[in-house]
Amino acid sequence: MNQPEASKTSEQILATTSDAASPAIRDPAPRDRLATAEGHISVAEGVVQKIAGKACREVAGVHAMGTSGSRAFGALRDRIPGSTGPSFGQGVGVEVGESEAAIDLDIVVEYGVGIAELGRSIQRNVKQTVERMTGLRVVEVNVAVDDVYLPGDDQQQSPAPSRVS
């Protein structure tokens, strides 16, 4: 049965059009997981930032996150009574679109850890966790290693004994 052109839907018209230059039009893309018949689901950047930060910290070999300035600010914040504790968003930058996200991570690695393999592990874990929890497609996870933690860096050197009493 042929339907009149005016009563066909736009999908039916696109499916019957034979334009070899645009195969993507004939093969519709998979449905967006964040758009449903009931409405649209949006995920805030702060949510993706916290999930990515937590997922990065789960990987063995990551000592801390953030650049030296943000780590110093975080250390001060942690010492204030009543503060909320460490920020999971520290060292994480995100860009979130309607259905995709891009993530940038600044990390400090522990001495002796293979940086290339650690970076790949972080990328895998962050990508899988963010995609599973949010439904967003993660297009890239960039890992910047800003420092190496050496054992003994956290220990304060005791002051030299006074020569006078």
PDB file of C-alpha atoms in Angstrom, residues 43-114:
ATOM      1  CA  VAL A  43      23.371  15.141  34.264  1.00  0.00           C
ATOM      2  CA  ALA A  44      25.166  18.126  35.834  1.00  0.00           C
ATOM      3  CA  GLU A  45      28.887  18.666  35.354  1.00  0.00           C
ATOM      4  CA  GLY A  46      29.452  18.424  39.119  1.00  0.00           C
ATOM      5  CA  VAL A  47      27.966  14.929  39.148  1.00  0.00           C
ATOM      6  CA  VAL A  48      30.272  13.725  36.362  1.00  0.00           C
ATOM      7  CA  GLN A  49      33.199  15.449  38.090  1.00  0.00           C
ATOM      8  CA  LYS A  50      32.637  13.604  41.386  1.00  0.00           C
ATOM      9  CA  ILE A  51      32.090  10.231  39.707  1.00  0.00           C
ATOM     10  CA  ALA A  52      35.248  10.622  37.604  1.00  0.00           C
ATOM     11  CA  GLY A  53      37.296  11.725  40.638  1.00  0.00           C
ATOM     12  CA  LYS A  54      36.146   8.767  42.723  1.00  0.00           C
ATOM     13  CA  ALA A  55      36.747   6.316  39.857  1.00  0.00           C
ATOM     14  CA  CYS A  56      40.262   7.694  39.325  1.00  0.00           C
ATOM     15  CA  ARG A  57      41.161   7.396  43.012  1.00  0.00           C
ATOM     16  CA  GLU A  58      40.067   3.726  42.979  1.00  0.00           C
ATOM     17  CA  VAL A  59      43.011   2.813  40.715  1.00  0.00           C
ATOM     18  CA  ALA A  60      46.078   1.598  42.602  1.00  0.00           C
ATOM     19  CA  GLY A  61      49.065   3.876  42.037  1.00  0.00           C
ATOM     20  CA  VAL A  62      47.171   7.185  42.214  1.00  0.00           C
ATOM     21  CA  HIS A  63      48.464   9.004  45.282  1.00  0.00           C
ATOM     22  CA  ALA A  64      46.542  12.282  44.964  1.00  0.00           C
ATOM     23  CA  MET A  65      44.709  14.411  42.460  1.00  0.00           C
ATOM     24  CA  GLY A  66      45.073  18.022  41.388  1.00  0.00           C
ATOM     25  CA  THR A  67      47.857  20.425  40.571  1.00  0.00           C
ATOM     26  CA  SER A  68      50.161  21.600  43.343  1.00  0.00           C
ATOM     27  CA  GLY A  69      48.079  24.747  43.930  1.00  0.00           C
ATOM     28  CA  SER A  70      44.774  22.900  44.241  1.00  0.00           C
ATOM     29  CA  ARG A  71      46.359  20.277  46.506  1.00  0.00           C
ATOM     30  CA  ALA A  72      47.729  23.014  48.797  1.00  0.00           C
ATOM     31  CA  PHE A  73      44.310  24.665  48.953  1.00  0.00           C
ATOM     32  CA  GLY A  74      42.716  21.269  49.676  1.00  0.00           C
ATOM     33  CA  ALA A  75      45.189  20.626  52.500  1.00  0.00           C
ATOM     34  CA  LEU A  76      44.248  23.943  54.088  1.00  0.00           C
ATOM     35  CA  ARG A  77      40.545  23.212  53.692  1.00  0.00           C
ATOM     36  CA  ASP A  78      40.974  19.793  55.348  1.00  0.00           C
ATOM     37  CA  ARG A  79      42.495  21.414  58.450  1.00  0.00           C
ATOM     38  CA  ILE A  80      39.539  23.710  59.060  1.00  0.00           C
ATOM     39  CA  PRO A  81      37.269  22.279  61.751  1.00  0.00           C
ATOM     40  CA  GLY A  82      33.890  21.339  60.323  1.00  0.00           C
ATOM     41  CA  SER A  83      35.105  21.199  56.731  1.00  0.00           C
ATOM     42  CA  THR A  84      33.535  18.629  54.466  1.00  0.00           C
ATOM     43  CA  GLY A  85      36.784  16.735  53.942  1.00  0.00           C
ATOM     44  CA  PRO A  86      38.522  15.980  50.665  1.00  0.00           C
ATOM     45  CA  SER A  87      36.829  17.103  47.469  1.00  0.00           C
ATOM     46  CA  PHE A  88      36.258  14.333  44.949  1.00  0.00           C
ATOM     47  CA  GLY A  89      36.162  16.958  42.208  1.00  0.00           C
ATOM     48  CA  GLN A  90      39.720  18.153  42.898  1.00  0.00           C
ATOM     49  CA  GLY A  91      41.921  17.590  39.866  1.00  0.00           C
ATOM     50  CA  VAL A  92      38.973  16.820  37.580  1.00  0.00           C
ATOM     51  CA  GLY A  93      37.782  18.941  34.683  1.00  0.00           C
ATOM     52  CA  VAL A  94      34.721  17.958  32.675  1.00  0.00           C
ATOM     53  CA  GLU A  95      32.729  19.154  29.700  1.00  0.00           C
ATOM     54  CA  VAL A  96      29.227  17.719  29.492  1.00  0.00           C
ATOM     55  CA  GLY A  97      26.964  17.940  26.460  1.00  0.00           C
ATOM     56  CA  GLU A  98      23.495  16.518  25.940  1.00  0.00           C
ATOM     57  CA  SER A  99      24.734  12.952  25.485  1.00  0.00           C
ATOM     58  CA  GLU A 100      28.540  13.075  25.699  1.00  0.00           C
ATOM     59  CA  ALA A 101      31.240  13.987  28.204  1.00  0.00           C
ATOM     60  CA  ALA A 102      34.963  14.746  28.022  1.00  0.00           C
ATOM     61  CA  ILE A 103      37.099  14.403  31.157  1.00  0.00           C
ATOM     62  CA  ASP A 104      40.516  15.826  32.118  1.00  0.00           C
ATOM     63  CA  LEU A 105      42.351  14.456  35.170  1.00  0.00           C
ATOM     64  CA  ASP A 106      45.425  15.866  36.987  1.00  0.00           C
ATOM     65  CA  ILE A 107      47.095  13.233  39.155  1.00  0.00           C
ATOM     66  CA  VAL A 108      50.078  12.518  41.377  1.00  0.00           C
ATOM     67  CA  VAL A 109      51.457   9.004  40.950  1.00  0.00           C
ATOM     68  CA  GLU A 110      53.238   6.887  43.511  1.00  0.00           C
ATOM     69  CA  TYR A 111      56.935   6.320  42.871  1.00  0.00           C
ATOM     70  CA  GLY A 112      57.707   3.065  41.043  1.00  0.00           C
ATOM     71  CA  VAL A 113      54.373   2.771  39.223  1.00  0.00           C
ATOM     72  CA  GLY A 114      54.407   2.440  35.428  1.00  0.00           C
TER      73      GLY A 114
END
